[in-house]
mmCIF file of C-alpha atoms in Angstrom:
data_model
loop_
_atom_site.group_PDB
_atom_site.id
_atom_site.type_symbol
_atom_site.label_atom_id
_atom_site.label_comp_id
_atom_site.label_asym_id
_atom_site.label_seq_id
_atom_site.Cartn_x
_atom_site.Cartn_y
_atom_site.Cartn_z
ATOM 1 C CA MET A 1 -20.569 40.728 25.713
ATOM 2 C CA LYS A 2 -19.927 41.694 22.121
ATOM 3 C CA LEU A 3 -21.868 39.836 19.436
ATOM 4 C CA ALA A 4 -18.792 38.105 17.966
ATOM 5 C CA LYS A 5 -18.150 36.271 21.246
ATOM 6 C CA TYR A 6 -21.570 34.612 20.983
ATOM 7 C CA ILE A 7 -20.651 33.003 17.668
ATOM 8 C CA ASP A 8 -19.169 29.621 16.788
ATOM 9 C CA HIS A 9 -17.851 30.331 13.263
ATOM 10 C CA THR A 10 -18.736 27.137 11.457
ATOM 11 C CA ILE A 11 -17.608 25.127 8.433
ATOM 12 C CA LEU A 12 -19.008 21.595 8.463
ATOM 13 C CA ASN A 13 -19.724 20.829 4.808
ATOM 14 C CA ALA A 14 -18.316 17.538 3.565
ATOM 15 C CA ASP A 15 -16.344 19.126 0.729
ATOM 16 C CA ALA A 16 -14.562 21.775 2.813
ATOM 17 C CA THR A 17 -10.946 22.084 1.740
ATOM 18 C CA GLU A 18 -7.955 23.077 3.855
ATOM 19 C CA ALA A 19 -7.927 26.474 2.162
ATOM 20 C CA GLU A 20 -11.588 27.018 3.088
ATOM 21 C CA VAL A 21 -10.978 25.919 6.679
ATOM 22 C CA ASP A 22 -8.006 28.283 6.878
ATOM 23 C CA LYS A 23 -10.183 31.153 5.642
ATOM 24 C CA VAL A 24 -12.679 30.477 8.456
ATOM 25 C CA ILE A 25 -9.857 30.300 11.013
ATOM 26 C CA ALA A 26 -8.432 33.629 9.821
ATOM 27 C CA GLU A 27 -11.875 35.242 10.009
ATOM 28 C CA ALA A 28 -12.406 33.891 13.518
ATOM 29 C CA ILE A 29 -9.122 35.407 14.684
ATOM 30 C CA LYS A 30 -9.827 38.724 12.946
ATOM 31 C CA TYR A 31 -13.333 39.145 14.366
ATOM 32 C CA ASP A 32 -12.642 37.358 17.692
ATOM 33 C CA PHE A 33 -15.423 34.786 17.492
ATOM 34 C CA ALA A 34 -16.036 32.367 20.369
ATOM 35 C CA SER A 35 -14.817 29.364 18.408
ATOM 36 C CA VAL A 36 -14.207 27.749 15.059
ATOM 37 C CA CYS A 37 -16.456 24.705 14.614
ATOM 38 C CA ILE A 38 -15.123 22.074 12.219
ATOM 39 C CA ASN A 39 -15.436 18.361 11.561
ATOM 40 C CA PRO A 40 -13.135 16.149 13.678
ATOM 41 C CA TYR A 41 -10.639 15.630 10.862
ATOM 42 C CA TRP A 42 -9.759 19.315 11.002
ATOM 43 C CA VAL A 43 -9.379 19.642 14.790
ATOM 44 C CA LYS A 44 -5.616 19.146 14.996
ATOM 45 C CA HIS A 45 -4.968 21.638 12.207
ATOM 46 C CA THR A 46 -7.437 24.186 13.574
ATOM 47 C CA ALA A 47 -6.196 23.960 17.166
ATOM 48 C CA ALA A 48 -2.622 24.546 15.996
ATOM 49 C CA GLU A 49 -3.678 27.611 13.999
ATOM 50 C CA LEU A 50 -5.673 29.037 16.932
ATOM 51 C CA LYS A 51 -3.147 28.358 19.687
ATOM 52 C CA ASN A 52 -2.041 31.990 20.044
ATOM 53 C CA SER A 53 -5.610 33.358 20.052
ATOM 54 C CA ASP A 54 -8.499 33.259 22.527
ATOM 55 C CA VAL A 55 -10.724 31.559 19.923
ATOM 56 C CA ASN A 56 -11.666 28.014 20.940
ATOM 57 C CA THR A 57 -11.601 24.904 18.776
ATOM 58 C CA CYS A 58 -15.049 23.302 18.565
ATOM 59 C CA THR A 59 -15.944 20.048 16.852
ATOM 60 C CA VAL A 60 -18.931 17.751 16.328
ATOM 61 C CA ILE A 61 -19.458 14.192 17.560
ATOM 62 C CA GLY A 62 -21.744 11.541 16.051
ATOM 63 C CA PHE A 63 -22.511 14.126 13.401
ATOM 64 C CA PRO A 64 -24.920 14.753 11.766
ATOM 65 C CA LEU A 65 -27.293 11.862 12.535
ATOM 66 C CA GLY A 66 -26.441 10.859 16.101
ATOM 67 C CA ALA A 67 -27.155 7.225 15.290
ATOM 68 C CA THR A 68 -23.702 5.847 16.067
ATOM 69 C CA SER A 69 -22.881 3.765 19.115
ATOM 70 C CA THR A 70 -22.137 5.455 22.402
ATOM 71 C CA GLU A 71 -18.725 3.792 22.401
ATOM 72 C CA SER A 72 -17.953 5.314 18.995
ATOM 73 C CA LYS A 73 -19.033 8.758 20.181
ATOM 74 C CA VAL A 74 -16.874 8.510 23.291
ATOM 75 C CA PHE A 75 -13.835 7.433 21.268
ATOM 76 C CA GLU A 76 -14.443 10.212 18.746
ATOM 77 C CA ALA A 77 -14.692 12.759 21.556
ATOM 78 C CA GLN A 78 -11.553 11.528 23.304
ATOM 79 C CA GLN A 79 -9.589 11.637 20.046
ATOM 80 C CA ALA A 80 -10.867 15.139 19.289
ATOM 81 C CA ILE A 81 -9.732 16.323 22.722
ATOM 82 C CA LYS A 82 -6.301 14.765 22.178
ATOM 83 C CA ASP A 83 -6.167 16.652 18.883
ATOM 84 C CA GLY A 84 -6.948 19.935 20.649
ATOM 85 C CA ALA A 85 -10.734 20.386 20.833
ATOM 86 C CA ASP A 86 -12.016 22.693 23.585
ATOM 87 C CA GLU A 87 -15.745 22.259 22.907
ATOM 88 C CA LEU A 88 -17.646 19.253 21.591
ATOM 89 C CA ASP A 89 -21.138 19.319 20.073
ATOM 90 C CA MET A 90 -22.668 15.817 20.143
ATOM 91 C CA VAL A 91 -25.854 14.679 18.389
ATOM 92 C CA ILE A 92 -28.321 12.700 20.487
ATOM 93 C CA ASN A 93 -29.811 9.428 19.299
ATOM 94 C CA VAL A 94 -32.994 11.017 17.936
ATOM 95 C CA GLY A 95 -34.691 7.706 17.139
ATOM 96 C CA GLU A 96 -34.286 6.478 20.692
ATOM 97 C CA LEU A 97 -35.740 9.718 22.038
ATOM 98 C CA LYS A 98 -38.749 9.419 19.735
ATOM 99 C CA ALA A 99 -39.223 5.785 20.820
ATOM 100 C CA ASN A 100 -39.381 6.962 24.453
ATOM 101 C CA HIS A 101 -36.194 5.074 25.284
ATOM 102 C CA ASP A 102 -35.090 7.817 27.624
ATOM 103 C CA ASP A 103 -32.619 5.628 29.510
ATOM 104 C CA ALA A 104 -30.698 4.984 26.276
ATOM 105 C CA VAL A 105 -30.597 8.703 25.470
ATOM 106 C CA LEU A 106 -29.509 9.569 29.009
ATOM 107 C CA THR A 107 -26.783 6.919 29.003
ATOM 108 C CA ASP A 108 -25.472 8.153 25.646
ATOM 109 C CA ILE A 109 -25.240 11.788 26.740
ATOM 110 C CA LYS A 110 -23.822 10.963 30.176
ATOM 111 C CA ALA A 111 -21.040 8.865 28.678
ATOM 112 C CA LEU A 112 -20.007 11.838 26.559
ATOM 113 C CA ALA A 113 -20.367 14.304 29.428
ATOM 114 C CA ASP A 114 -18.170 12.140 31.657
ATOM 115 C CA ALA A 115 -15.505 11.734 28.962
ATOM 116 C CA VAL A 116 -15.482 15.415 28.040
ATOM 117 C CA HIS A 117 -15.537 16.730 31.600
ATOM 118 C CA ALA A 118 -12.723 14.361 32.604
ATOM 119 C CA GLU A 119 -10.582 16.512 30.319
ATOM 120 C CA HIS A 120 -12.183 19.773 31.547
ATOM 121 C CA LYS A 121 -13.782 20.507 28.183
ATOM 122 C CA LEU A 122 -17.283 21.707 27.244
ATOM 123 C CA LEU A 123 -20.165 19.523 25.980
ATOM 124 C CA LYS A 124 -23.046 20.824 23.899
ATOM 125 C CA VAL A 125 -25.934 18.471 23.066
ATOM 126 C CA ILE A 126 -27.642 18.805 19.684
ATOM 127 C CA ILE A 127 -31.276 17.708 19.991
ATOM 128 C CA GLU A 128 -32.297 18.374 16.336
ATOM 129 C CA THR A 129 -35.456 20.340 17.093
ATOM 130 C CA ALA A 130 -36.807 20.080 13.528
ATOM 131 C CA LEU A 131 -37.465 16.377 14.078
ATOM 132 C CA LEU A 132 -39.091 16.700 17.508
ATOM 133 C CA THR A 133 -42.501 17.492 18.954
ATOM 134 C CA HIS A 134 -42.928 20.076 21.711
ATOM 135 C CA ASP A 135 -42.845 17.399 24.407
ATOM 136 C CA GLU A 136 -39.827 15.652 22.843
ATOM 137 C CA LYS A 137 -37.888 18.938 22.853
ATOM 138 C CA VAL A 138 -38.622 19.352 26.556
ATOM 139 C CA ARG A 139 -37.618 15.755 27.324
ATOM 140 C CA ALA A 140 -34.422 16.067 25.296
ATOM 141 C CA CYS A 141 -33.408 19.171 27.250
ATOM 142 C CA GLN A 142 -34.266 17.547 30.564
ATOM 143 C CA LEU A 143 -32.213 14.472 29.690
ATOM 144 C CA ALA A 144 -29.252 16.593 28.589
ATOM 145 C CA GLU A 145 -29.350 18.466 31.880
ATOM 146 C CA LYS A 146 -29.710 15.288 33.923
ATOM 147 C CA ALA A 147 -26.746 13.768 32.068
ATOM 148 C CA GLY A 148 -24.543 16.718 32.951
ATOM 149 C CA ALA A 149 -24.271 18.560 29.638
ATOM 150 C CA ASP A 150 -23.140 22.186 29.574
ATOM 151 C CA PHE A 151 -25.337 23.339 26.672
ATOM 152 C CA VAL A 152 -28.333 22.232 24.665
ATOM 153 C CA LYS A 153 -28.241 23.078 20.963
ATOM 154 C CA THR A 154 -31.089 23.273 18.468
ATOM 155 C CA SER A 155 -29.788 21.791 15.262
ATOM 156 C CA THR A 156 -27.055 20.284 13.135
ATOM 157 C CA GLY A 157 -27.935 22.528 10.204
ATOM 158 C CA PHE A 158 -28.197 19.378 8.082
ATOM 159 C CA SER A 159 -31.805 18.379 8.845
ATOM 160 C CA THR A 160 -35.147 19.717 7.628
ATOM 161 C CA ALA A 161 -34.910 23.078 9.411
ATOM 162 C CA GLY A 162 -32.674 25.061 11.732
ATOM 163 C CA ALA A 163 -33.093 27.224 14.801
ATOM 164 C CA LYS A 164 -36.396 28.918 15.612
ATOM 165 C CA VAL A 165 -36.991 31.625 18.206
ATOM 166 C CA GLU A 166 -39.872 29.692 19.743
ATOM 167 C CA ASP A 167 -37.596 26.670 20.252
ATOM 168 C CA ILE A 168 -34.997 28.804 22.018
ATOM 169 C CA LYS A 169 -37.696 30.166 24.315
ATOM 170 C CA LEU A 170 -38.934 26.637 25.079
ATOM 171 C CA MET A 171 -35.420 25.376 25.730
ATOM 172 C CA ARG A 172 -34.703 28.308 28.056
ATOM 173 C CA GLU A 173 -37.956 27.690 29.941
ATOM 174 C CA THR A 174 -36.923 24.055 30.343
ATOM 175 C CA VAL A 175 -33.323 24.463 31.502
ATOM 176 C CA GLY A 176 -33.610 27.834 33.225
ATOM 177 C CA ASP A 177 -30.246 29.506 33.687
ATOM 178 C CA ARG A 178 -28.540 26.211 34.473
ATOM 179 C CA LEU A 179 -27.371 25.397 30.932
ATOM 180 C CA GLY A 180 -26.191 27.365 27.935
ATOM 181 C CA ILE A 181 -28.281 27.299 24.778
ATOM 182 C CA LYS A 182 -26.824 27.265 21.283
ATOM 183 C CA ALA A 183 -28.996 28.345 18.366
ATOM 184 C CA SER A 184 -27.702 26.828 15.155
ATOM 185 C CA GLY A 185 -28.908 26.331 11.605
ATOM 186 C CA GLY A 186 -30.244 28.942 9.214
ATOM 187 C CA ILE A 187 -29.024 32.044 11.057
ATOM 188 C CA HIS A 188 -27.869 34.394 8.311
ATOM 189 C CA SER A 189 -28.310 37.954 9.599
ATOM 190 C CA LYS A 190 -27.541 40.155 12.585
ATOM 191 C CA ALA A 191 -31.266 40.560 13.260
ATOM 192 C CA GLU A 192 -31.771 36.786 13.332
ATOM 193 C CA ALA A 193 -28.801 36.309 15.658
ATOM 194 C CA GLU A 194 -29.995 39.054 18.009
ATOM 195 C CA ALA A 195 -33.510 37.575 18.040
ATOM 196 C CA MET A 196 -32.064 34.230 19.157
ATOM 197 C CA ILE A 197 -30.031 35.921 21.905
ATOM 198 C CA ASP A 198 -33.074 37.898 23.056
ATOM 199 C CA ALA A 199 -34.999 34.602 23.285
ATOM 200 C CA GLY A 200 -32.331 33.089 25.526
ATOM 201 C CA ALA A 201 -29.496 31.794 23.342
ATOM 202 C CA THR A 202 -26.017 32.161 24.800
ATOM 203 C CA ARG A 203 -24.223 30.896 21.708
ATOM 204 C CA ILE A 204 -24.897 31.117 17.968
ATOM 205 C CA GLY A 205 -23.677 28.601 15.419
ATOM 206 C CA ALA A 206 -23.317 30.169 11.983
ATOM 207 C CA SER A 207 -21.361 30.102 8.755
ATOM 208 C CA ALA A 208 -22.558 33.631 7.903
ATOM 209 C CA SER A 209 -20.710 34.956 10.959
ATOM 210 C CA VAL A 210 -18.751 37.706 9.197
ATOM 211 C CA LYS A 211 -21.927 39.041 7.576
ATOM 212 C CA ILE A 212 -23.665 38.950 10.973
ATOM 213 C CA VAL A 213 -21.021 40.965 12.826
ATOM 214 C CA THR A 214 -20.270 43.466 10.059
ATOM 215 C CA ALA A 215 -23.911 44.376 9.373
ATOM 216 C CA ASP A 216 -25.032 47.914 10.269
#
């Protein structure tokens, strides 16, 4: 698979304008990225612009903190799907994971997985690796798999650090070949993207996507 099809071309900053979103959409079509990843407000617009391409519309749920109610996340996901989202990247409740309230984390993810899969869409689960210990990363991946998620994802890109090769390796060891893995946050070069893929990532989240795919 060509490198571009690993990449979710991403614009999630709070001050993104329509013109900036449109630039990302045009780049995604030109380079044939896997998806454009935008905040939920922009889903309807993005899906309309991408309808004649094979680039998916990806959005984020409970972003970037994950500390919203499960009911709010489900509603947000259902609305995003109505607006045209193909892929949804939810943030887990990190505090509940760290408090060992695994049932709460599992229930949260499963509610999203059920809602997303009812519409035959894809769910990625952001575990925010920068905030977790080794054992918490393993538990988060296990809970995501048990809940029926399609992918586990390293980071929002809005926390203290982004994706690390060692985290991708750990996540791949934990979920085997049963789930996809998305490396996201701080990936700025072709070499960094390829290192993540070599470690087991099947998707890359990046805003430096054009630089990554046009590098020698």
